[in-house]
CSV table of C-alpha atoms in Angstrom, one decimal:
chain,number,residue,atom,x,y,z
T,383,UNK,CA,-12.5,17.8,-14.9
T,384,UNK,CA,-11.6,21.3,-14.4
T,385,UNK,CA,-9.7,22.4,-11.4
T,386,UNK,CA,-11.3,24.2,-8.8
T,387,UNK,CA,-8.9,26.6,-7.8
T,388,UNK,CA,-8.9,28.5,-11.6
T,389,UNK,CA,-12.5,28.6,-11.2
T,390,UNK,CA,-14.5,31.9,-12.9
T,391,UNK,CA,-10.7,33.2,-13.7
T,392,UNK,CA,-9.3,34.4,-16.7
T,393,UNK,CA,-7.1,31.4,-17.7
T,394,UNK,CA,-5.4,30.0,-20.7
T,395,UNK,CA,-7.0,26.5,-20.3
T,396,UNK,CA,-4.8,23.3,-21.2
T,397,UNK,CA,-6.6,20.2,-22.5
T,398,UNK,CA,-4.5,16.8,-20.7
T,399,UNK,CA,-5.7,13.7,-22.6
T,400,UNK,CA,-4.0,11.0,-21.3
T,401,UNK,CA,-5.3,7.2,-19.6
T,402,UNK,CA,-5.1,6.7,-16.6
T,403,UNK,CA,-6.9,3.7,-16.3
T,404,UNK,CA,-6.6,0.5,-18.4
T,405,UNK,CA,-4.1,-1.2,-20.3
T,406,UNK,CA,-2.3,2.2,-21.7
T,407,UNK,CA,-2.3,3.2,-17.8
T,408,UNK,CA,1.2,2.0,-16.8
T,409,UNK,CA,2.5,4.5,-19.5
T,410,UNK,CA,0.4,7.6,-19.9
T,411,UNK,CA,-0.4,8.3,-16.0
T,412,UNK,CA,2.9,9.5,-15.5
T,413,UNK,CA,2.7,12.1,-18.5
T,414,UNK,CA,-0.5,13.5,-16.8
T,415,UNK,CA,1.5,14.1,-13.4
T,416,UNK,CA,4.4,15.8,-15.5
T,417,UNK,CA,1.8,18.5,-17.2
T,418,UNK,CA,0.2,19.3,-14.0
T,419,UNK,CA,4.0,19.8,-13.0
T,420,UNK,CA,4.9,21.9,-16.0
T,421,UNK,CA,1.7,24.2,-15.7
T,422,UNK,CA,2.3,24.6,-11.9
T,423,UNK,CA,6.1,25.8,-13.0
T,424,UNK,CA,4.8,27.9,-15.4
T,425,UNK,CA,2.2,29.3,-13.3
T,426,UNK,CA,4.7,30.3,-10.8
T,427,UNK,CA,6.7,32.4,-12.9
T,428,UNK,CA,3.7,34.2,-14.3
T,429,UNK,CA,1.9,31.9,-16.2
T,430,UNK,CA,1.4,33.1,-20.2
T,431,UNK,CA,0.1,36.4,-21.6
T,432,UNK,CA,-0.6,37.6,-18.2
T,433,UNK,CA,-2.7,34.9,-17.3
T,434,UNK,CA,-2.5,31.4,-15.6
T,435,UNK,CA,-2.9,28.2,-16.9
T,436,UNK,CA,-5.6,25.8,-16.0
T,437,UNK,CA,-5.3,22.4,-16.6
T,438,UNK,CA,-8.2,20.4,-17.9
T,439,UNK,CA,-7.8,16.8,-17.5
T,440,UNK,CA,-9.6,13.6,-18.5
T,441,UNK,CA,-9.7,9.9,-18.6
T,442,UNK,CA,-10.1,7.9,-21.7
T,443,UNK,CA,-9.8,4.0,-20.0
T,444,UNK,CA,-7.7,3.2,-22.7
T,445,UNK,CA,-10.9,2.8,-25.0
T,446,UNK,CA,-10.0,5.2,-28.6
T,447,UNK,CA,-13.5,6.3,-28.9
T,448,UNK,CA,-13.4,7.8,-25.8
T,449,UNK,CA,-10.3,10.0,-26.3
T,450,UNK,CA,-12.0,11.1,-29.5
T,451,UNK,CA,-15.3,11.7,-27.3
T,452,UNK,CA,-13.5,13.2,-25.1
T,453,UNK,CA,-11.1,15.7,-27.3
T,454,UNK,CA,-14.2,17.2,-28.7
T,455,UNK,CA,-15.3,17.5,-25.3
T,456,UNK,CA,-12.5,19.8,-25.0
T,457,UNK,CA,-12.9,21.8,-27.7
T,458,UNK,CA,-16.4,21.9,-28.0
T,459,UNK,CA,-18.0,22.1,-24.3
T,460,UNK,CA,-17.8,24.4,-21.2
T,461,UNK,CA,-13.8,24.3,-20.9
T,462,UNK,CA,-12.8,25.2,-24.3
T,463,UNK,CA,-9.5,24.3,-24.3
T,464,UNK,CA,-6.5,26.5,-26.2
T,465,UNK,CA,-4.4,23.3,-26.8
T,466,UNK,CA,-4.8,19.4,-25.9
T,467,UNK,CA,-1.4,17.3,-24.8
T,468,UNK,CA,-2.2,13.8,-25.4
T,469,UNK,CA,-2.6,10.2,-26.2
T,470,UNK,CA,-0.3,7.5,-26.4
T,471,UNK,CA,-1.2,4.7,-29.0
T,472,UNK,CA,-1.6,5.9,-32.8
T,473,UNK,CA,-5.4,4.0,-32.8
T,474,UNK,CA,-5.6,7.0,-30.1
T,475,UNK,CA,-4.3,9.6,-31.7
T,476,UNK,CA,-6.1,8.6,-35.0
T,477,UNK,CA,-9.1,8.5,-33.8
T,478,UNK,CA,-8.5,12.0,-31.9
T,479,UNK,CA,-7.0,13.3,-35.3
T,480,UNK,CA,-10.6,14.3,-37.6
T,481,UNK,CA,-11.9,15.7,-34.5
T,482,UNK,CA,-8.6,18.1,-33.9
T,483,UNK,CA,-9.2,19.4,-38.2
T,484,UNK,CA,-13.0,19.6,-37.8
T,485,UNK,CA,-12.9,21.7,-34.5
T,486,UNK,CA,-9.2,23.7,-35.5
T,487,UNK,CA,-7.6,22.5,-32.3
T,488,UNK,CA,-4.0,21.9,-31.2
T,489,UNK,CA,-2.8,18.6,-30.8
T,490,UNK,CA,0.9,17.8,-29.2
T,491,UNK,CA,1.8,14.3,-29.2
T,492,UNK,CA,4.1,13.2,-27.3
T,493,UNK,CA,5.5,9.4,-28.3
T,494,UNK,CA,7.4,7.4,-31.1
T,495,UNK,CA,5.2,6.7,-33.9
T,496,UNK,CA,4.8,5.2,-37.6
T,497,UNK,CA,4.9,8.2,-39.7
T,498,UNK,CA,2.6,8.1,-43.0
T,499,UNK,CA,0.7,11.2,-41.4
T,500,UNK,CA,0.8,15.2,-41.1
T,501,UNK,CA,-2.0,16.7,-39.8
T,502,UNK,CA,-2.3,20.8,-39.9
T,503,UNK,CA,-3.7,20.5,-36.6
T,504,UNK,CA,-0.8,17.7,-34.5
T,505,UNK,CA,2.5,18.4,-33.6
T,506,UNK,CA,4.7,14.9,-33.4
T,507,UNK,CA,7.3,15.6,-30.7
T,508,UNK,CA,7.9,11.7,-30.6
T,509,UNK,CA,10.4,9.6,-32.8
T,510,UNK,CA,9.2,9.1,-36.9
T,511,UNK,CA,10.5,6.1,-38.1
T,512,UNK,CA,14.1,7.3,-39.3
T,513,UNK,CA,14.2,9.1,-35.6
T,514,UNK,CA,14.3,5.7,-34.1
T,515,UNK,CA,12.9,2.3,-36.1
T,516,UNK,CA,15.4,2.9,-39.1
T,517,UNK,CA,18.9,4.0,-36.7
T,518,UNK,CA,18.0,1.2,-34.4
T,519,UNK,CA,17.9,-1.8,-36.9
T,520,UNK,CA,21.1,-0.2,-38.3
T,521,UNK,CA,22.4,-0.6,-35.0
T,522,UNK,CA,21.8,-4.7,-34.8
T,523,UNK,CA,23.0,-4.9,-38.2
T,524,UNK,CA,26.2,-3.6,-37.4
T,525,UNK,CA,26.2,-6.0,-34.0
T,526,UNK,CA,26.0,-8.7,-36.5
T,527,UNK,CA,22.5,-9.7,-36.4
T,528,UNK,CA,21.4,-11.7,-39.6
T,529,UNK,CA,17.8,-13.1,-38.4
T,530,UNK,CA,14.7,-10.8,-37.1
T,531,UNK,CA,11.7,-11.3,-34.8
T,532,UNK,CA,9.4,-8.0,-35.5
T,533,UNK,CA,7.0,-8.4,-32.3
T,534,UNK,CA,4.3,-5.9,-31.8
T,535,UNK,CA,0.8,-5.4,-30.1
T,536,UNK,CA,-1.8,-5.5,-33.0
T,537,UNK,CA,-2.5,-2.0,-33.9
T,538,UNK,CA,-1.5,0.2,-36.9
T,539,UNK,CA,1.7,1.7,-35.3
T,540,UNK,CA,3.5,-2.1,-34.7
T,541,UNK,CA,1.6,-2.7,-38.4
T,542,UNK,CA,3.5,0.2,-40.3
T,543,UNK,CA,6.2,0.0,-38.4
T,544,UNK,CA,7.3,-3.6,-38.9
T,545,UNK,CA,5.6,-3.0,-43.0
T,546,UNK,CA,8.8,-0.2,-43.2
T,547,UNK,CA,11.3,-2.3,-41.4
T,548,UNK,CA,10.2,-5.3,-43.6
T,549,UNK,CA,11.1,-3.4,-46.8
T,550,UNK,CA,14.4,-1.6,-45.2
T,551,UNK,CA,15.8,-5.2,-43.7
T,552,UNK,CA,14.8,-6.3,-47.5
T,553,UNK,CA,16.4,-3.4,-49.3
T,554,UNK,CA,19.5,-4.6,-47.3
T,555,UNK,CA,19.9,-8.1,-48.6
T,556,UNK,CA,17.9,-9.9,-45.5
T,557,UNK,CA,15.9,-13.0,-46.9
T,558,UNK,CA,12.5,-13.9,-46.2
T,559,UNK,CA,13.2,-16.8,-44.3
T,560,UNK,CA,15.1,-14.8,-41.9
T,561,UNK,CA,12.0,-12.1,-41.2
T,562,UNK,CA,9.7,-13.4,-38.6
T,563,UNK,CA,6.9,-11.4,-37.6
T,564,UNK,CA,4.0,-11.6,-34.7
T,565,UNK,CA,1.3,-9.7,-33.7
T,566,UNK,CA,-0.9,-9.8,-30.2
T,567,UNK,CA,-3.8,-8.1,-29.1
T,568,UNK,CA,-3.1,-5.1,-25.7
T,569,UNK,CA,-2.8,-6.4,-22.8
T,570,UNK,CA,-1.7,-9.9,-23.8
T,571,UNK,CA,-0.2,-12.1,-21.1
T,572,UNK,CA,0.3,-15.9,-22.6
T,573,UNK,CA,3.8,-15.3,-24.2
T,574,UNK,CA,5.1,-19.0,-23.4
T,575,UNK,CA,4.3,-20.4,-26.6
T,576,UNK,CA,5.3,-17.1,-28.9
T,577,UNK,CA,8.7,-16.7,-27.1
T,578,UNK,CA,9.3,-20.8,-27.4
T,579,UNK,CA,8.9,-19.7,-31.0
T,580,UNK,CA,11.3,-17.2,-31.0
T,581,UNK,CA,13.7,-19.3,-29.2
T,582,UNK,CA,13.8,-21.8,-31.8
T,583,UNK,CA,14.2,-19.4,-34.5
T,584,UNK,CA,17.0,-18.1,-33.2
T,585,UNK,CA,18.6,-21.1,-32.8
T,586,UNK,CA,19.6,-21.7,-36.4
T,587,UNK,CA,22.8,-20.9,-36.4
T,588,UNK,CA,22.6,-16.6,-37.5
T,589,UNK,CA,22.4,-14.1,-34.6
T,590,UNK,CA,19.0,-13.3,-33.9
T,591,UNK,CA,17.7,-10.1,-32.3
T,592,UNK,CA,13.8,-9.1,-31.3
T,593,UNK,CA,12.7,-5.5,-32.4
T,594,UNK,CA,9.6,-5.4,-30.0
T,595,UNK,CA,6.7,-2.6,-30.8
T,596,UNK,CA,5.2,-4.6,-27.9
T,597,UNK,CA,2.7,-1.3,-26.2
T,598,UNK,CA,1.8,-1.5,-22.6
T,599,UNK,CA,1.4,-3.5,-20.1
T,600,UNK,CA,1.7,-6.9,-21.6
T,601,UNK,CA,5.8,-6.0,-22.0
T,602,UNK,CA,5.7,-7.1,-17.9
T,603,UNK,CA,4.5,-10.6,-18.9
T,604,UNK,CA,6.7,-10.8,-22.6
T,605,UNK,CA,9.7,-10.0,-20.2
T,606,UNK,CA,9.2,-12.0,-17.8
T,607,UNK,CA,8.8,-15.0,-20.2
T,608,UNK,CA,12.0,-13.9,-21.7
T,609,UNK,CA,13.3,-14.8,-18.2
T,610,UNK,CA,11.5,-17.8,-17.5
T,611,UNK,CA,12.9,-19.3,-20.7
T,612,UNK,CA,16.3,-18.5,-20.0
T,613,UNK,CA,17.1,-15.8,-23.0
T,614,UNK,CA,19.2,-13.3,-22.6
T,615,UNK,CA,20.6,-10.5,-24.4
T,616,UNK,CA,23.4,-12.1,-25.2
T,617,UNK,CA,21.1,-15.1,-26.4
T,618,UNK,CA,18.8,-13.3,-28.4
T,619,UNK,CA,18.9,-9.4,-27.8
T,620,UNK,CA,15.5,-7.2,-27.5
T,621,UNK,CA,15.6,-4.0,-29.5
T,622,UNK,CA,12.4,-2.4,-27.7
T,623,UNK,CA,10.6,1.2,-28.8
T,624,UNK,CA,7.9,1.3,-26.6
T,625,UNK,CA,9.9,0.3,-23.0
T,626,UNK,CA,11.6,2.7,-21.1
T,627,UNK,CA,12.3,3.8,-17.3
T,628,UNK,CA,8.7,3.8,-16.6
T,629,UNK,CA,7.5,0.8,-17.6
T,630,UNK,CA,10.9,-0.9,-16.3
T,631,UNK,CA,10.0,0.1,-12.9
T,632,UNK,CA,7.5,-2.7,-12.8
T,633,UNK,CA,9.6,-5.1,-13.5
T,634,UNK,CA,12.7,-7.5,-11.7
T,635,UNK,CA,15.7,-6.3,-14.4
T,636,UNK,CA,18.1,-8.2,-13.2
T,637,UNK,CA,17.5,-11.2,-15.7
T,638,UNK,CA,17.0,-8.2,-18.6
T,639,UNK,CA,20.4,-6.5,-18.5
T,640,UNK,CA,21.8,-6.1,-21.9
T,641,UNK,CA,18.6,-6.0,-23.6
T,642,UNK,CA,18.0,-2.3,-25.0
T,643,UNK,CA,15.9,0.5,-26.2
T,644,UNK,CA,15.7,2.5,-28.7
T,645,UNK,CA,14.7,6.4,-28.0
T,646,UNK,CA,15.6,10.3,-28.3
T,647,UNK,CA,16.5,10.8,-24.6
T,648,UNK,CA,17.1,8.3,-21.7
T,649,UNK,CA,16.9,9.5,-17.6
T,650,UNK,CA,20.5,8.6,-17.6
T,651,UNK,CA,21.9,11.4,-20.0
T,652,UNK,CA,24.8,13.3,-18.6
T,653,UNK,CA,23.2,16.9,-18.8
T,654,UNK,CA,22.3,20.0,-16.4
T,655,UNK,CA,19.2,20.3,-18.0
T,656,UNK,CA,18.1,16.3,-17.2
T,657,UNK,CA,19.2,16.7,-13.7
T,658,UNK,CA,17.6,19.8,-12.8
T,659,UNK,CA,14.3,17.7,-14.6
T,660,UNK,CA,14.7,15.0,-12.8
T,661,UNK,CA,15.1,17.0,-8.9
T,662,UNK,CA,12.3,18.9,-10.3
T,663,UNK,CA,10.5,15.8,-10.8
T,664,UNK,CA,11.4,14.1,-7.6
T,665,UNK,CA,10.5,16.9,-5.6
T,666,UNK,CA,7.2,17.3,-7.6
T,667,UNK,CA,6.1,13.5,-6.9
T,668,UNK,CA,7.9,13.6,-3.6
T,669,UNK,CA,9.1,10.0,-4.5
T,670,UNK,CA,12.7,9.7,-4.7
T,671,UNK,CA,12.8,6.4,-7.0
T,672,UNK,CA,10.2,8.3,-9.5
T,673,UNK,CA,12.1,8.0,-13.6
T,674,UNK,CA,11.4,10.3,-16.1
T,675,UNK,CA,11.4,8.8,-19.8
T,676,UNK,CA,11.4,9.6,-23.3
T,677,UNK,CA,7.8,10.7,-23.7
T,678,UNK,CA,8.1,13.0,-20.4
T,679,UNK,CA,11.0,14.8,-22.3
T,680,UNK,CA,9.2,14.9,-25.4
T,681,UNK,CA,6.0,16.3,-23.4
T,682,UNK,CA,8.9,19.0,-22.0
T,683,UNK,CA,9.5,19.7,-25.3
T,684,UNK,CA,6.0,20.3,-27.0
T,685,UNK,CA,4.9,22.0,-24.2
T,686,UNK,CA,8.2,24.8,-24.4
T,687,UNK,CA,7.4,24.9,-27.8
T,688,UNK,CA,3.7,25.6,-27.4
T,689,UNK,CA,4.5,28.5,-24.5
T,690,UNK,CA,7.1,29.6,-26.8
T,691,UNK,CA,4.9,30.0,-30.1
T,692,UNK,CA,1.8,31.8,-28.2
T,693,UNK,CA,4.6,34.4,-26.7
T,694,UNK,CA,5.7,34.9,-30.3
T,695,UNK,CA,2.0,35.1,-31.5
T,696,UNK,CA,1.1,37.2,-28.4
T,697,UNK,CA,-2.0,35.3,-28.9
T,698,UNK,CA,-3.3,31.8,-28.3
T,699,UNK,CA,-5.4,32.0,-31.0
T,700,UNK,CA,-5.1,28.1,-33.2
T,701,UNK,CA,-4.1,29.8,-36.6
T,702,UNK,CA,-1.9,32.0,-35.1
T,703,UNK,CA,0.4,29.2,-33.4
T,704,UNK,CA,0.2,26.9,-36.0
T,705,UNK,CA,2.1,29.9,-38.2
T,706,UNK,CA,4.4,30.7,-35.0
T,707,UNK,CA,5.5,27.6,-33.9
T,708,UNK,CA,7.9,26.6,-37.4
T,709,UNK,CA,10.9,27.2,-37.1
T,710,UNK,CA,10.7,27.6,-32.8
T,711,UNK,CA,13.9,26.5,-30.8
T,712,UNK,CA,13.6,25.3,-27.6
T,713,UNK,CA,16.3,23.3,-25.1
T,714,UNK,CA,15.9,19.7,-25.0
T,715,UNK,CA,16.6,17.4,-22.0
T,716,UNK,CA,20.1,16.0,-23.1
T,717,UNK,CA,22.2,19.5,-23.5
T,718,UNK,CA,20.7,20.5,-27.2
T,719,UNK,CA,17.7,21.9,-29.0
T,720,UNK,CA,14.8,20.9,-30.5
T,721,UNK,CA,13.2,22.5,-33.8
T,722,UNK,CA,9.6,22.1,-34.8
T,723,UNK,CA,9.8,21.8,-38.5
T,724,UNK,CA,7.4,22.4,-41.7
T,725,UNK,CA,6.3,19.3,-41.1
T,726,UNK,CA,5.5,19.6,-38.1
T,727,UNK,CA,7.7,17.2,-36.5
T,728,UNK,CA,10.9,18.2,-34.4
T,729,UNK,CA,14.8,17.3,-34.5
T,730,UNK,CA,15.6,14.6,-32.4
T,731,UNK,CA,19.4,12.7,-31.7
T,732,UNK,CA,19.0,9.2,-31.6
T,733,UNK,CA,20.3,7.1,-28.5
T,734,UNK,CA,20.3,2.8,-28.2
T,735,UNK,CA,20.8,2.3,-24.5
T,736,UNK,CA,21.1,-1.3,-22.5
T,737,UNK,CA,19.1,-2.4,-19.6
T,738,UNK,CA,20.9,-2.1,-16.5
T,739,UNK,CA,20.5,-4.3,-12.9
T,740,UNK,CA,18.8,-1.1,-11.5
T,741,UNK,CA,15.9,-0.7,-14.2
T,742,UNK,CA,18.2,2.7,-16.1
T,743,UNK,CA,19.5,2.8,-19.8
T,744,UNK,CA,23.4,3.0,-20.2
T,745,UNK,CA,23.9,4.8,-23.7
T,746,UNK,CA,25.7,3.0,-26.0
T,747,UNK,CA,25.2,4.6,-29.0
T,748,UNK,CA,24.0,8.1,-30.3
T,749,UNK,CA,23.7,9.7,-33.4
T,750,UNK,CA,26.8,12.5,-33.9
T,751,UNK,CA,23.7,15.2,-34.2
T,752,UNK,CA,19.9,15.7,-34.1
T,753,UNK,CA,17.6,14.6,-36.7
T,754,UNK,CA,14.6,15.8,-38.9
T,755,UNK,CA,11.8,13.3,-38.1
T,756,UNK,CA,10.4,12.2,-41.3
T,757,UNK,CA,6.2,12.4,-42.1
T,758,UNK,CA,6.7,10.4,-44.8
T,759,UNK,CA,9.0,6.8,-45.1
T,760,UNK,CA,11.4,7.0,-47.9
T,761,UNK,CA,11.4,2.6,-47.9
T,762,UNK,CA,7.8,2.5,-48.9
T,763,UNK,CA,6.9,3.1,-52.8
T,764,UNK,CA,3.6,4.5,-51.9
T,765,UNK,CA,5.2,7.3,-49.7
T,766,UNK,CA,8.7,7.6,-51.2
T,767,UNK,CA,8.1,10.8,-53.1
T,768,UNK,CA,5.6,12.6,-50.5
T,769,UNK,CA,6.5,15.4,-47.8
T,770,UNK,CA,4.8,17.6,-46.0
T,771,UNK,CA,5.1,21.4,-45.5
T,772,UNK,CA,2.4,23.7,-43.3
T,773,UNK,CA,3.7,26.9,-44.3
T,774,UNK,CA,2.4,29.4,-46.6
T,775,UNK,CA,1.6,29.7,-49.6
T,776,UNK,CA,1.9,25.3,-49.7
T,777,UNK,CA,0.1,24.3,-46.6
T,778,UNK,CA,-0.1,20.3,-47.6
T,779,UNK,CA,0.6,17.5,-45.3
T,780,UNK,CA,1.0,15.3,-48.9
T,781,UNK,CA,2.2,16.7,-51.4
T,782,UNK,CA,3.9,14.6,-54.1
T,783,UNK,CA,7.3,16.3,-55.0
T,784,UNK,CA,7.5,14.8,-58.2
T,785,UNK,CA,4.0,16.1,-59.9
T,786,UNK,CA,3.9,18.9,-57.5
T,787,UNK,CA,0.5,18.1,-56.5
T,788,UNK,CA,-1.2,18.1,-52.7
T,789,UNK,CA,-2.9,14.8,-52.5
T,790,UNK,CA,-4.5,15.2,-49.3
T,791,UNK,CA,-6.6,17.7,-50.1
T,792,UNK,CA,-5.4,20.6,-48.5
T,793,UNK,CA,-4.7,24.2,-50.0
């Protein structure tokens, strides 16, 4: 749907893909509410290019055909969008991803993901692998942990994930034996038996820790199982990429303290930036408990980066941005800046926080700068000798740097 009040108007049109209905709901409703809140800003000091932006928003239920139904919706029907901020899951953002090349759209992506992709046409704001995954499992290791429960919802971001971690914990002397991995489908809510298992795993005599790619709404049920069964971080500590402030707020987190996350930014940095995001944010929802969360921040980002490229461009015009936007600096949320790179993904520092009693992160760690996000893992053979680079004259999203040769396909 369109909104009423840009009707028959000259507007820059802004494509919102995110679910807000289903299992992916508890996470992706809230980035919907923050673009309307970033377009309403924008429009309010002018809008872009003269003009004001009109968001376009829909609802894919949380079903990956429809977001791919619905992108080309977007780019192909009677709103035209200039740019689509979306999806959640990878299956999403995958299945979104031909439709993007075929129709020469813009894509900004707002969450942690697996890498092994650049696409011309998306823009990763979120955590690659070494931006979170890789710094995080350094972490454990240097808290002592020995033994590893890889838990993830089956889908191809937990999949290549956990395959990358597998080889890393590997690479680093870690047995077979001591590698446990799990997979359940969205939505799952039966944990008893799977965290039983976990229990007894870690209960052989080496410090065990979970790294959970657990996605939506079925963390409420693996948590609360985690309580049931009396674990606690200092039991068994949870190492989670895919749980932060948001879906926290669901949850009774007085039993979780001490278990942690993983992410680039946490509502509880110490910076003028995050607090005049967060007032703007309370006053937008007019909810004074509302969080914010890493994907918000990385939503901030894209979409900073985006105004920030079409000014340079003095055009929205798709070609025109994707050649703008390299190389664009914009403020993050925790008092530094963000950089798109060739690759299309952005600089990012790294933070592990803990669960506190009243459902916020306390940072315990963070990288002493930002970070390149990586397309392509360096602990995989098949992907060890691939980057990517959009810019002129190589434009290749895979190109092998030892034969020099763009396996993708691409110019």
């Amino acid at each position: 749907m369109s909104f009423p009040a840009f009707a028959q108007q000259d507007t820059i049109k802004v494509g919102i893909l995110h679910s807000l209905s289903g299992t992916m709901a508890i996470s992706e409703s809230t980035l919907k509410d923050e673009l309307l809140m970033l377009i309403e800003q924008q429009n309010e000091n002018g809008g872009l290019l003269g003009k004001q932006l009109e968001p376009v928003v829909m609802d894919p239920a949380s079903d990956w055909s429809l977001y791919a139904e619905q992108a080309r919706d977007m780019l192909t029907g009677d709103d035209r969008v200039d740019v689509i901020f979306g999806n959640w899951t990878s299956a999403s953002r995958k299945a979104v991803l031909p439709v993007v090349e075929e129709q020469n759209g813009l894509l900004f992506y707002p969450v942690q993901y697996e890498g092994e992709e650049s696409s011309e046409n998306i823009f990763y704001t979120g955590a690659a692998p070494n931006q979170q995954a890789i710094p995080a499992v350094d972490y454990l290791m240097s808290q002592g942990v020995e033994r590893w429960a890889l838990l993830g919802t089956d889908y191809v971001y937990p999949r290549t994930t956990n395959k990358i971690l597998e080889a890393y914990l590997k690479d680093h002397g870690v047995a077979d034996d001591d590698i446990m991995i799990n997979y359940t489908p969205f939505g799952f809510s039966n944990w008893q038996s799977i965290v039983a298992e976990v229990k007894d795993f870690g209960s052989q005599g080496k410090k065990t820790a979970v790294v959970s790619t657990i996605n939506g709404d079925a963390n409420v049920p693996f948590y609360t199982e985690l309580s049931n069964q009396g674990i606690s971080a200092a039991d068994i500590p949870v190492m989670a990429f895919s749980v932060g402030e948001q879906e926290l707020s669901g949850i009774d987190t007085g039993p979780l303290v001490g278990h942690m996350a993983a992410w680039n930014y946490f509502m509880s940095v110490d910076s003028d930036a995050n607090y005049d995001f967060i007032d703007n944010w309370i006053d937008y929802t007019d909810d004074e408990n509302a969080v914010t969360n890493d994907p918000m921040e990385a939503h901030y980002i894209g979409f900073n980066m985006w105004l920030e490229a079409v000014r340079k461009a003095g055009t929205t015009d798709v070609d025109a941005v994707k050649e703008a936007i390299i190389g664009v600096s914009v403020p993050n949320l925790s008092g530094g800046y963000a950089t798109m790179m060739p690759n299309h993904h952005i600089t990012k520092p790294v933070m592990i926080g803990e669960i506190q009693d009243d459902g916020q992160f306390s940072v315990v760690w963070e990288s002493a700068g930002t970070i390149a996000g990586d397309a392509w893992s360096d602990y995989l053979p098949e992907s060890q000798n691939l980057i990517s680079d959009w810019r002129t004259p190589l434009r290749c999203g895979k190109l092998n740097v030892d034969t020099m040769t763009c396996e993708d396909g691409a110019e």
